[in-house]
Coordinates of C-alpha atoms in Angstrom, one line a residue:
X1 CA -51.6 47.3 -53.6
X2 CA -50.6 44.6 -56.0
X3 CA -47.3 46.6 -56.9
X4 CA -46.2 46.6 -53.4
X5 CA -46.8 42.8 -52.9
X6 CA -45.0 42.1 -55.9
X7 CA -41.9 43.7 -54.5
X8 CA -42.3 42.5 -50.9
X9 CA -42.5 38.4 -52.7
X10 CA -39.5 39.4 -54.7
X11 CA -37.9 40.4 -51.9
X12 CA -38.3 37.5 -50.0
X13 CA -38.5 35.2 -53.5
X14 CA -34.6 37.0 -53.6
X15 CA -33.4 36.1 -50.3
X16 CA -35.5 33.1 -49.4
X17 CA -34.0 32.0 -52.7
X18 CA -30.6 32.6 -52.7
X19 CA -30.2 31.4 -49.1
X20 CA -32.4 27.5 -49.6
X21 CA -31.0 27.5 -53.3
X22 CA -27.4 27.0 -51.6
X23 CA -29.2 24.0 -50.2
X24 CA -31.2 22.5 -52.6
X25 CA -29.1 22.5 -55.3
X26 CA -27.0 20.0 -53.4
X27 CA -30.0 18.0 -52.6
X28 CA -31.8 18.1 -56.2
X29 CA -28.0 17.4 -57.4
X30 CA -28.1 14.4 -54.9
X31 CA -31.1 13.3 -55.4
X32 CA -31.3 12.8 -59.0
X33 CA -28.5 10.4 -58.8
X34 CA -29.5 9.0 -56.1
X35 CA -32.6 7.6 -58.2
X36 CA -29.9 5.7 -60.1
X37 CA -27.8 4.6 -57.0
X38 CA -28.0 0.7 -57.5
X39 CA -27.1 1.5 -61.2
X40 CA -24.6 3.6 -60.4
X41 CA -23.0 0.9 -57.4
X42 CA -22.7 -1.5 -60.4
X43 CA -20.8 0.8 -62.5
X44 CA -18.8 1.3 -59.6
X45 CA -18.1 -2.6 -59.6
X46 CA -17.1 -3.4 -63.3
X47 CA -15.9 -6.9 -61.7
X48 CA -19.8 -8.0 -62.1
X49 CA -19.8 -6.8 -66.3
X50 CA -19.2 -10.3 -67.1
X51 CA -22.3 -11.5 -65.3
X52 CA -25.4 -11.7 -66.9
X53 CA -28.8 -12.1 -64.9
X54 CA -30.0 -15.4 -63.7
X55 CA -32.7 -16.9 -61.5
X56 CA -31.7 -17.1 -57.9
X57 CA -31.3 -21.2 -57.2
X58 CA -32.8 -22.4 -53.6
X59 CA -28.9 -23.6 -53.2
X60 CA -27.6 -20.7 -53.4
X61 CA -30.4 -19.0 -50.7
X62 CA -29.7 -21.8 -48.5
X63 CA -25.7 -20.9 -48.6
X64 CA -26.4 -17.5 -48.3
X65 CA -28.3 -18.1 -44.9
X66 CA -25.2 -20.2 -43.5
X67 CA -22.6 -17.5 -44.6
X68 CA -25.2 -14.6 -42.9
X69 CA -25.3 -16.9 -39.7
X70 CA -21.7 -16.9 -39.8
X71 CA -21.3 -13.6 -39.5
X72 CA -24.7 -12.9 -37.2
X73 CA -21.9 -15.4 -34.7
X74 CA -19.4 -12.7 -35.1
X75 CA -21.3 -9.7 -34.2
X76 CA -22.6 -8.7 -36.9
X77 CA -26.1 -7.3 -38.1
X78 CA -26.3 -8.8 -41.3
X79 CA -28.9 -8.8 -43.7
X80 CA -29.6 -10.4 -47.6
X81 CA -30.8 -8.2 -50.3
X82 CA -32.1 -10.9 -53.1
X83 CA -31.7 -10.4 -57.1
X84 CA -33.8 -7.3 -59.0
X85 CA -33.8 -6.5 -62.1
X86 CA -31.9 -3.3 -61.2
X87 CA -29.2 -5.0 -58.9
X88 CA -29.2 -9.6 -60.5
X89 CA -26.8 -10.0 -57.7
X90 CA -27.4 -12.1 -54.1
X91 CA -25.6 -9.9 -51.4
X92 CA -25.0 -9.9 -47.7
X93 CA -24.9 -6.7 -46.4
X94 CA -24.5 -5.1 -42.7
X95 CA -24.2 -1.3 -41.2
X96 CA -20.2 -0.4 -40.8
X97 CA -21.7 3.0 -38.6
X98 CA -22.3 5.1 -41.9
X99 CA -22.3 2.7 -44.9
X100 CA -24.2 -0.5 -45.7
X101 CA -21.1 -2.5 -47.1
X102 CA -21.0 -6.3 -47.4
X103 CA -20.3 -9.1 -50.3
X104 CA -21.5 -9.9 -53.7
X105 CA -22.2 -13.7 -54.6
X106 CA -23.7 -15.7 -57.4
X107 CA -27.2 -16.4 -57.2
X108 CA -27.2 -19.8 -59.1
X109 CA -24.3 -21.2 -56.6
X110 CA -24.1 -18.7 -53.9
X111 CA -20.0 -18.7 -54.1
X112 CA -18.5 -15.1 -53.9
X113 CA -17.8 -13.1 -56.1
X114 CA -14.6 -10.9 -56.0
X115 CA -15.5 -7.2 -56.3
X116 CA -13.9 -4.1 -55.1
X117 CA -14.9 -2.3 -51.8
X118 CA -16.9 1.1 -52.9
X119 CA -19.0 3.7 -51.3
X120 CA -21.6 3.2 -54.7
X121 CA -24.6 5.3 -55.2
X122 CA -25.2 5.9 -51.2
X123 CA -23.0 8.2 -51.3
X124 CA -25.5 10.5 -52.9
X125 CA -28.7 8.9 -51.9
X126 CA -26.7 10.2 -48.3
X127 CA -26.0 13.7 -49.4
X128 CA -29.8 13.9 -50.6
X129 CA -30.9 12.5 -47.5
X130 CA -28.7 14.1 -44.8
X131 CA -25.8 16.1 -46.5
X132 CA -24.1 13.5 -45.5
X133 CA -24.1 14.8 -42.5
X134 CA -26.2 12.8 -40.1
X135 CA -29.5 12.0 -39.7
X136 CA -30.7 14.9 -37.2
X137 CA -29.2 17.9 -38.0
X138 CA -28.2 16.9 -41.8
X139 CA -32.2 16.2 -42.0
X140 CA -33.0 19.5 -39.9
X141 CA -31.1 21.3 -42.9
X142 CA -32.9 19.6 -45.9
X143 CA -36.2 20.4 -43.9
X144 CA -35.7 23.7 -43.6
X145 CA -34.3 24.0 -47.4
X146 CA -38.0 22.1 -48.4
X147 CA -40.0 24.3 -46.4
X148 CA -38.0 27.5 -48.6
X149 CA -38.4 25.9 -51.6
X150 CA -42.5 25.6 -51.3
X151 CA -41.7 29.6 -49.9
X152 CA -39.8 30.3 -52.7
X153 CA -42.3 28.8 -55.5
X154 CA -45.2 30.6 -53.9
X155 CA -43.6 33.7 -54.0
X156 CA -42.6 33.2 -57.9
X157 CA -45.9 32.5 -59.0
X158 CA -47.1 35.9 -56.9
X159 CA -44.6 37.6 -58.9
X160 CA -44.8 36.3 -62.7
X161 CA -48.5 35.8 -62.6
X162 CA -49.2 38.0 -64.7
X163 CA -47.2 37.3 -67.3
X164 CA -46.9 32.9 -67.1
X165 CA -48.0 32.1 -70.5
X166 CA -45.7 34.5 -71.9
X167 CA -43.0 33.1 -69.9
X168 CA -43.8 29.6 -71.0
X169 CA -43.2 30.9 -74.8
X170 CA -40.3 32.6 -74.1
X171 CA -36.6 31.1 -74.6
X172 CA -33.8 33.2 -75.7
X173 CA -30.5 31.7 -74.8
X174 CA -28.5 33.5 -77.1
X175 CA -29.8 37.2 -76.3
X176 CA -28.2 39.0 -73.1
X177 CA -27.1 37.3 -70.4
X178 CA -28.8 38.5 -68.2
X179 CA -32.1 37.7 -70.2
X180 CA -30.7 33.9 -71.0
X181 CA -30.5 33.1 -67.4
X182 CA -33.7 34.7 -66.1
X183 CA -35.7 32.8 -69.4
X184 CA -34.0 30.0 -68.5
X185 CA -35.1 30.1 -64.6
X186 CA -38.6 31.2 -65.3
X187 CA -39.2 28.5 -67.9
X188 CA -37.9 25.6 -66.1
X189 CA -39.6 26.8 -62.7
X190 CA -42.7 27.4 -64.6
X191 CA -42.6 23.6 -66.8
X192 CA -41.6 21.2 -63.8
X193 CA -43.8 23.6 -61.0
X194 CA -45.4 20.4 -59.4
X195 CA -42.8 18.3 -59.5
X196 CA -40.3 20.6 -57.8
X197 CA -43.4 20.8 -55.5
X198 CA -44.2 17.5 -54.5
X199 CA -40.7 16.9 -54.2
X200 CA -40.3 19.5 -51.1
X201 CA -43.6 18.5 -50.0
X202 CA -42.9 14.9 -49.8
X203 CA -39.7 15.7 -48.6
X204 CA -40.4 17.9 -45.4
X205 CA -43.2 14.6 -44.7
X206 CA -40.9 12.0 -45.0
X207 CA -38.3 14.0 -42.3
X208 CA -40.7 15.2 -40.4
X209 CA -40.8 11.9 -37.5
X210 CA -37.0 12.5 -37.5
X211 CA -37.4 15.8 -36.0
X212 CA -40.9 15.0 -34.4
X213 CA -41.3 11.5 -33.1
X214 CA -44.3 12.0 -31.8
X215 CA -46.0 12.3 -35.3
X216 CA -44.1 9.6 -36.9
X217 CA -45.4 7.6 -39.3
X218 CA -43.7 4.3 -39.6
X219 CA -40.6 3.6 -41.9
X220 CA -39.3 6.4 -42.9
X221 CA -35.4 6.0 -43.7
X222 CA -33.7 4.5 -47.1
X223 CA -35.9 2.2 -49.2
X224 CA -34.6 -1.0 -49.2
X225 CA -31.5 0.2 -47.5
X226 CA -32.2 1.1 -43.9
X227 CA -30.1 0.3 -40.3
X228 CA -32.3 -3.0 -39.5
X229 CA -34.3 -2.1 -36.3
X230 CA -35.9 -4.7 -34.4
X231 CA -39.6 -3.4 -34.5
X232 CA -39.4 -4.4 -38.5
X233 CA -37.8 -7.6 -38.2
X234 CA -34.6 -6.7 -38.9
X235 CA -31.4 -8.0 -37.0
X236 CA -30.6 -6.7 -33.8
X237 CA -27.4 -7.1 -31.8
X238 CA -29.5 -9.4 -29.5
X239 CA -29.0 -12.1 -32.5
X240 CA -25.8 -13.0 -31.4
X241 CA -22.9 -11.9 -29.4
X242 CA -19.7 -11.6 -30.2
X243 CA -17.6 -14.8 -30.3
X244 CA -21.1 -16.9 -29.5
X245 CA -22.6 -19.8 -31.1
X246 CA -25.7 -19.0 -33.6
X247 CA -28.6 -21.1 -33.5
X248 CA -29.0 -23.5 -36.9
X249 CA -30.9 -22.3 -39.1
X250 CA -33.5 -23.5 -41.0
X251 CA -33.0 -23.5 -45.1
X252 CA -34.2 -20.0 -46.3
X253 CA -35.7 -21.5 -50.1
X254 CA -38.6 -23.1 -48.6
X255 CA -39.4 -19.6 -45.9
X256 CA -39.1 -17.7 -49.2
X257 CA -41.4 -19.6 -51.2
X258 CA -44.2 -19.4 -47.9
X259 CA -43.4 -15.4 -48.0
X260 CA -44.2 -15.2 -51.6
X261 CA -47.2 -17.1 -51.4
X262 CA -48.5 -14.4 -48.8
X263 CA -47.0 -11.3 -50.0
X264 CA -47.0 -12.1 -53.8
X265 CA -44.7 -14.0 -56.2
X266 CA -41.2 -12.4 -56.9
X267 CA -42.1 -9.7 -54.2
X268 CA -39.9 -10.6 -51.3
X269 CA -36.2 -8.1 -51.1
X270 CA -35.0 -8.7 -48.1
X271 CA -34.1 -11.4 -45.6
X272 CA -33.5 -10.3 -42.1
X273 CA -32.4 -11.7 -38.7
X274 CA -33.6 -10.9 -35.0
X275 CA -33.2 -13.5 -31.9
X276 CA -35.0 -16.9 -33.1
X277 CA -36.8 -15.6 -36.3
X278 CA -36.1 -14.9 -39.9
X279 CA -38.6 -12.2 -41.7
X280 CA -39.3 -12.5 -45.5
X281 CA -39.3 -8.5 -46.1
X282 CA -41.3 -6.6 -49.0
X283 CA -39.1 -5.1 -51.0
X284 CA -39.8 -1.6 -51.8
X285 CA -40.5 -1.9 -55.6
X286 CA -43.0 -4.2 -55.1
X287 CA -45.6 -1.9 -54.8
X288 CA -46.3 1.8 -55.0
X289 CA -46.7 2.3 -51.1
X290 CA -43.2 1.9 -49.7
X291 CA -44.2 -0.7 -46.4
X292 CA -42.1 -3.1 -44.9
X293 CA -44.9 -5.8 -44.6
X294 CA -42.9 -9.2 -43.6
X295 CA -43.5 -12.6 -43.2
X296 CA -41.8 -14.2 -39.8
X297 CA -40.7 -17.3 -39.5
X298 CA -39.0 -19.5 -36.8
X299 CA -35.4 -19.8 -37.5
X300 CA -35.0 -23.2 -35.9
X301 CA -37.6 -25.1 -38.3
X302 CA -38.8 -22.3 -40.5
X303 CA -42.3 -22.8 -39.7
X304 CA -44.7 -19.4 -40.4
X305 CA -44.9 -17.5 -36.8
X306 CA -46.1 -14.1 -38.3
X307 CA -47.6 -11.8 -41.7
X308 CA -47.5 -8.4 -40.7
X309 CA -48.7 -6.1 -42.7
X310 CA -48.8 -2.3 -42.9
X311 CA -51.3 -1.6 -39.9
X312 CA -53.2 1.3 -40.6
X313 CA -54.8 4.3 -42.7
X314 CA -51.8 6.8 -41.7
X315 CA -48.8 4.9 -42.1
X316 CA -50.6 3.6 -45.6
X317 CA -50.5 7.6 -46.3
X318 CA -46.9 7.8 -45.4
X319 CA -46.0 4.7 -47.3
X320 CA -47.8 6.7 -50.6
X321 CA -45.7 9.9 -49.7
X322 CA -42.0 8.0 -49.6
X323 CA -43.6 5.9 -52.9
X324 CA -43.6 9.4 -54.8
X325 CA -40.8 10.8 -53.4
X326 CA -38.7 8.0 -54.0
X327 CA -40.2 5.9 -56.6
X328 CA -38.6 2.8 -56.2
X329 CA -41.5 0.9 -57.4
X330 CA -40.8 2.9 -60.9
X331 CA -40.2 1.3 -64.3
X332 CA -37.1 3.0 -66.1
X333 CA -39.3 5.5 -67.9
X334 CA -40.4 6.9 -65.0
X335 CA -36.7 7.2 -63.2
X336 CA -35.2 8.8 -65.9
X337 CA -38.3 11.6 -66.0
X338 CA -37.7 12.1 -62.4
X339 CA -34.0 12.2 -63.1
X340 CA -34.3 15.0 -66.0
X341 CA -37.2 16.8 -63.5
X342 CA -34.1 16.5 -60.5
X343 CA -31.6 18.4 -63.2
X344 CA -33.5 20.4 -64.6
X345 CA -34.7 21.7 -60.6
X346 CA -31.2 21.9 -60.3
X347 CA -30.5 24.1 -62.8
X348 CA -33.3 26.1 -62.2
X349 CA -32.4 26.6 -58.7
X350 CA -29.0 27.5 -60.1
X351 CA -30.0 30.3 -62.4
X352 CA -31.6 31.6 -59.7
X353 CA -28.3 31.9 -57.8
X354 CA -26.6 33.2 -60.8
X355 CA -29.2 35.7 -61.4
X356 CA -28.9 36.8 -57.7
X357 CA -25.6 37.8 -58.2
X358 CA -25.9 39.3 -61.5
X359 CA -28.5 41.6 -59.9
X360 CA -26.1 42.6 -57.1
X361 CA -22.8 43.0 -58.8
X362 CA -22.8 46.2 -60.0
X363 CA -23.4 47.6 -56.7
X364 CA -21.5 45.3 -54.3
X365 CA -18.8 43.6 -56.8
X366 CA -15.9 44.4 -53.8
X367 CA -18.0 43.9 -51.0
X368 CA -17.2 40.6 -48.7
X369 CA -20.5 39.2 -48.4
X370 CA -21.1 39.4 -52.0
X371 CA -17.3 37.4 -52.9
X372 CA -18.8 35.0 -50.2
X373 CA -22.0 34.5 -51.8
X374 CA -20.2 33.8 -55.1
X375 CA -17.9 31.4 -54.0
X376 CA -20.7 29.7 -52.2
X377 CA -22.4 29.5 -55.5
X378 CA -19.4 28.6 -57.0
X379 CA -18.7 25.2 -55.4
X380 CA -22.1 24.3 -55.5
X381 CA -23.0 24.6 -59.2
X382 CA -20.0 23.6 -60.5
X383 CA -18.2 22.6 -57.9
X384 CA -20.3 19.7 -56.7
X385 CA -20.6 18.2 -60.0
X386 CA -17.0 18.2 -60.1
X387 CA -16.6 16.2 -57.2
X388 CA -19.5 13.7 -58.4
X389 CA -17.4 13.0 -61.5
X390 CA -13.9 12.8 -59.1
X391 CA -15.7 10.3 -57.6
X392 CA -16.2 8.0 -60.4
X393 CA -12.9 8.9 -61.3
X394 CA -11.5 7.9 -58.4
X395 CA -13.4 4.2 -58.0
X396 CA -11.7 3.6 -61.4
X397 CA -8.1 5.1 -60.4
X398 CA -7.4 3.3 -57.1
X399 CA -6.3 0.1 -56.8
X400 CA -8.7 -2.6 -56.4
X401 CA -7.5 -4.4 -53.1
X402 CA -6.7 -1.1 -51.7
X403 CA -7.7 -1.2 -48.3
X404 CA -10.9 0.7 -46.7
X405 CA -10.7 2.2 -50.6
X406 CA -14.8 2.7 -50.3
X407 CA -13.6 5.4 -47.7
X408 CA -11.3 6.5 -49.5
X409 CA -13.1 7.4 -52.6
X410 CA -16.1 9.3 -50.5
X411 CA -12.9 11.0 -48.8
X412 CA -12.1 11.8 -52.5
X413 CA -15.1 13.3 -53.4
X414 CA -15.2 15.5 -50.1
X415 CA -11.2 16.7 -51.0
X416 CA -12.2 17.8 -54.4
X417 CA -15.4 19.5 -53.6
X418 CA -13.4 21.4 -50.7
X419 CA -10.8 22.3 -53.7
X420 CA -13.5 23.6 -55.8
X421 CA -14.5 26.1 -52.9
X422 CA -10.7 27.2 -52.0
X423 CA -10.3 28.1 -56.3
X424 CA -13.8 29.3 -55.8
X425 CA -12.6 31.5 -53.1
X426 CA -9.1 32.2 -54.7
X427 CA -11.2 33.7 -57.5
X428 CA -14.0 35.4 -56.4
X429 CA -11.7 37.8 -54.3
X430 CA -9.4 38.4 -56.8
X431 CA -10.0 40.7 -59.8
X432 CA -10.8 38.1 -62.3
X433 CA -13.8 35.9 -60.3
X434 CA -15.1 35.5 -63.9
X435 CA -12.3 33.2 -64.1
X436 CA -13.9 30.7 -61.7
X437 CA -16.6 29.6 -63.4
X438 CA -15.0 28.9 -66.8
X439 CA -12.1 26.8 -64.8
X440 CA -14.6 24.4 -63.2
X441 CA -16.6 24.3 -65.9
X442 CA -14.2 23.4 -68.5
X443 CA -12.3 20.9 -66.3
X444 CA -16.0 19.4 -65.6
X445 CA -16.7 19.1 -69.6
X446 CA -12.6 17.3 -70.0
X447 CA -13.4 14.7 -66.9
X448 CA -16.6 14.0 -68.1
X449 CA -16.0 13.9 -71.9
X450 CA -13.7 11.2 -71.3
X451 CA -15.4 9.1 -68.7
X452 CA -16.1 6.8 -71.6
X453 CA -12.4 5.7 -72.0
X454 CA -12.0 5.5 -68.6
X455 CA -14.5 3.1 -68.6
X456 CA -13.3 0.5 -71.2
X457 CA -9.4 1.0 -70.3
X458 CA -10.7 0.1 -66.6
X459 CA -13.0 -3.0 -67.2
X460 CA -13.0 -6.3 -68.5
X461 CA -14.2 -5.6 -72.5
X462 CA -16.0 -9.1 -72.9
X463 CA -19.7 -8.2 -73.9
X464 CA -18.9 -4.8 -74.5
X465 CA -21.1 -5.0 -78.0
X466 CA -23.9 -6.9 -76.7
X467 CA -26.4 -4.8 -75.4
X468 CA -26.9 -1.1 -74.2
X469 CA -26.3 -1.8 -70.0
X470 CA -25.3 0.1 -67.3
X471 CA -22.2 0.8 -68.3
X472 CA -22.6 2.3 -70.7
X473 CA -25.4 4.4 -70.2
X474 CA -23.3 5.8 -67.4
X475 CA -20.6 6.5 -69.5
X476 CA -23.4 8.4 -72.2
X477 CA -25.0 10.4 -69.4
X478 CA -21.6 11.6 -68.5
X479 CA -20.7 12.5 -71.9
X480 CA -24.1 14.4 -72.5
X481 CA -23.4 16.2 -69.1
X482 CA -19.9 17.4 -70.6
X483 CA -21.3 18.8 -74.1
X484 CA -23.7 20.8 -72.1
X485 CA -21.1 22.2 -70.0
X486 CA -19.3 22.8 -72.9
X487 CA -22.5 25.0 -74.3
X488 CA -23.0 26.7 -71.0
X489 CA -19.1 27.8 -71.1
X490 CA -19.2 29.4 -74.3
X491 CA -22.4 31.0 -73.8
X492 CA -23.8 31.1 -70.5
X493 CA -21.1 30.7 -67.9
X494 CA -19.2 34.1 -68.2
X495 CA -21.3 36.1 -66.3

C-alpha cells in the first residue's frame, strides 16, 4: 500500500513538477531580484553615484508639490515617493499604462536631477508578479504555478519520507550526474521546505482578490508602487483635466509633519492626489503589515480632513500575508536570506527539471515532446538569466538621452530571452543538444564576470573607494553568479 502511493506521488511529483517548475522558476528567478528592485533601479541610474543621502528639506517638499500640481494640470496621475534609506532620492512618479516612470530631484533643494529613463527593478518585480504579462491572466498563471508548487512539495515529502535525514547528510557533487543533481534537489527542497512554502502560500493569497473580487482583501498590488486608485487616496483622473487649471495648493512640509505625528515619525512614503485633498500615505516598510493607512488633508489650506486606518481583522490578516511575502519592512539581513532562499528555490526547482529529463532521455531522446521539453527548460534555466544580465548590459550600452530607451532596454531583455529559446531549440533538435547548455552557460559566466568593468568604464568614478554601496554590490553579486556558472559548466551542466 505504501509502495503504490509512493509511485502514484512520484508520478504526479514528476509531472506536476516539470510542468509548474517551467513556471516557477521564472517567478522564484523574478522574485528574488525583485526584493532588490529599488537597489537594482539605482544601479540602473549611475547619474545619482555622486549623491550621498541627506535629510529631505520642507523646501524642497514644498517644490515638489508645485512641480506634481503642474503635471496633475496636464493630465497626469502623479504621485511623490519621499527619501528611504533604500531609494535617498525625492521623486515624482506617474503610471505610463505599464510602468511607473517619472523624475528624480534633490531632497535638500528639490531641483532635478538629470538621470537616464530605465525600466529599473520593476521589470522583475513585474515578471514575478504577472509574467509581465498582465494582471489577470499573467496572475491566473503564477496562481496556478503556486497552487503546484504546494502539490509538488507535498508529494516530495510522501516520497523521501523515509529517508529525510539521510537526505539532509547527503551532498555529492562530484559523484554521477545523475546523483549530483538529484542530492542537489533533495537537499535544497528539504533545507528551505517552509520557505518555498510560505512563499506559494502567500502567493496564491495575495492573487487570489485578482481572480475573485468577491473575497478581496484590501491592497493587494505592488508595495509602495501601485496604480493610485481613488478608494486609497491616490490620484485619480478626476484631479484634473487635461489643459485645466489645478487648484493651489497648500505647502506639503507642514501636512507631512501632521501625518507623522499620527502615523509615526519618519513613517510617511507617499504623497498622493485626488480632487481637493492630499493623503500622507504609510509607506510600506514602516511596519510589518503592508496597509495603506493615510492621513487626508484639504489641498486648499492643508488642514487634517481624515486618518484612516486599516479597518478591520481580515484585511489586518492580509496586510501580514503581503508583509511576508514581500518583506519590505525587512532590514538588509533579512532581504538578502530571502534573496539566497529565492535562488536557491530556483535552483532547486531547476534540478528538478534537469532531472526530469535525465530520467526520460534514454527512452525518448528523438522524440518531439521530449526536444520541446528541453528547450523549454533550456531558456528558462539559463536562458532567463541571460536575459537578466542583457538587461543590465543594455542600461549601460545605450545612450543616455536615447529616447523611450526604458522601453527599449525591457524590449532588450524580451529579444535576448527569445534568442536563448531559438539556440535552445536549434540545439535540442539537432544531434548535439548537450551543446546548449554549455553555450548559455558559458556566455552567462563572460557577461557576468565582467559586469564589474562595465560598471566603472560606464559611471562617474568619484567615491568609488569610499564605501561598499550599491554599486558595487551589484557588480559582486554578478561576479559570484558567473563563478558558479563557471562551476556548474565544468561539472554539472553537461548532462
Amino acid at each position: 500500500m505504501r509502495d503504490t502511493l509512493r509511485i502514484r506521488m512520484g508520478w504526479l511529483h514528476e509531472w506536476v513538477g516539470f510542468i509548474g517548475g517551467l513556471i516557477l522558476v521564472v517567478v522564484f528567478t523574478g522574485g528574488s531580484l525583485a526584493l532588490f528592485d529599488t537597489e537594482l533601479t539605482h544601479w540602473m541610474q549611475p547619474e545619482l553615484s555622486r549623491f550621498q543621502p541627506v535629510p529631505l528639506s520642507d523646501d524642497a517638499l514644498n517644490r515638489i508639490g508645485r512641480l506634481a500640481q503642474d503635471l496633475r494640470s496636464q493630465g497626469e496621475n502623479a504621485f511623490i515617493t519621499l527619501p528611504t534609506p533604500r531609494d535617498p532620492m525625492l521623486r515624482i512618479q506617474y503610471f505610463n499604462g505599464h510602468a511607473f516612470i517619472g523624475t528624480v530631484y534633490n531632497p535638500v533643494d528639490g531641483f532635478p536631477i538629470l538621470t537616464r529613463e530605465t525600466g529599473g527593478g520593476q521589470l522583475f518585480y513585474d515578471l514575478h508578479h504577472s509574467l509581465y504579462y498582465g494582471p489577470f491572466w499573467g496572475n491566473m498563471l503564477t496562481e496556478i504555478a503556486a497552487i503546484g508548487l504546494l502539490v509538488a512539495v507535498i508529494s516530495g515529502i510522501i516520497i523521501h519520507f523515509r529517508s529525510i535525514l539521510t537526505d539532509l547528510l547527503l551532498f555529492r557533487p562530484f559523484a554521477s550526474k545523475t546523483r549530483a543533481w538529484m542530492d542537489a534537489h533533495i537537499l535544497a527542497g528539504l533545507l528551505f521546505l517552509p520557505f518555498m512554502a510560505m512563499m506559494a502560500y502567500t502567493g496564491a493569497v495575495i492573487h487570489a482578490p485578482r481572480l475573485f473580487p468577491m473575497f478581496g482583501m484590501g491592497h493587494h498590488g505592488k508595495p509602495g508602487h501601485e496604480r493610485p486608485v481613488k478608494s486609497h487616496g491616490a490620484q485619480t483622473g478626476h484631479a484634473a483635466e487635461k489643459g485645466q487649471d489645478a487648484p493651489a495648493l497648500a505647502p506639503l512640509a507642514p501636512m507631512l509633519h501632521k501625518a507623522e505625528a499620527v502615523l509615526g515619525q519618519d513613517t510617511v512614503g507617499l504623497v498622493m492626489f485626488e480632487r481637493g485633498s492630499v493623503s500622507m500615505t504609510k509607506a510600506d516598510s514602516a511596519s510589518f503589515a503592508l496597509t495603506r493607512d493615510h492621513v487626508t488633508f484639504s489641498e486648499k489650506d492643508g488642514t487634517q480632513i481624515a486618518a484612516v486606518r486599516i479597518p478591520d481583522n481580515l484585511h489586518r490578516i492580509g496586510g501580514v500575508l503581503r508583509g511576508l511575502h514581500f518583506i519590505r519592512w525587512a532590514q538588509l539581513p533579512m532581504r538578502w536570506l530571502y534573496f539566497i532562499s529565492g535562488l536557491v528555490g530556483s535552483v532547486m526547482m531547476s534540478g528538478g527539471l534537469i532531472l526530469f529529463l535525465m530520467k526520460h532521455r534514454p527512452k525518448k531522446a528523438r522524440n518531439f515532446l521530449f526536444r520541446l521539453a528541453e528547450t523549454l527548460t533550456i531558456a528558462v534555466t539559463t536562458g532567463l538569466p541571460l536575459a537578466c544580465l542583457s538587461y543590465l548590459w543594455a542600461n549601460r550600452l545605450f545612450w543616455s538621452d536615447l529616447p523611450a530607451r526604458g522601453a527599449l532596454e525591457i524590449r532588450t531583455f524580451f529579444i535576448v530571452w527569445a534568442l536563448s529559446l531559438l539556440h535552445a531549440a536549434l540545439r535540442s533538435f539537432s544531434a548535439s543538444p548537450k551543446r546548449g547548455w554549455n553555450e548559455q552557460c558559458t556566455i552567462f559566466a563572460a557577461f557576468a564576470l565582467t559586469l564589474f568593468p562595465l560598471d566603472l568604464m560606464t559611471r562617474s568614478a568619484n567615491g568609488f573607494l569610499n564605501g561598499f554601496d550599491v554599486y558595487k554590490t551589484v557588480d559582486l553579486t554578478a561576479f559570484c553568479l558567473g563563478l558558479t556558472a563557471v562551476f556548474i559548466h565544468r561539472r554539472l551542466v553537461a548532462l
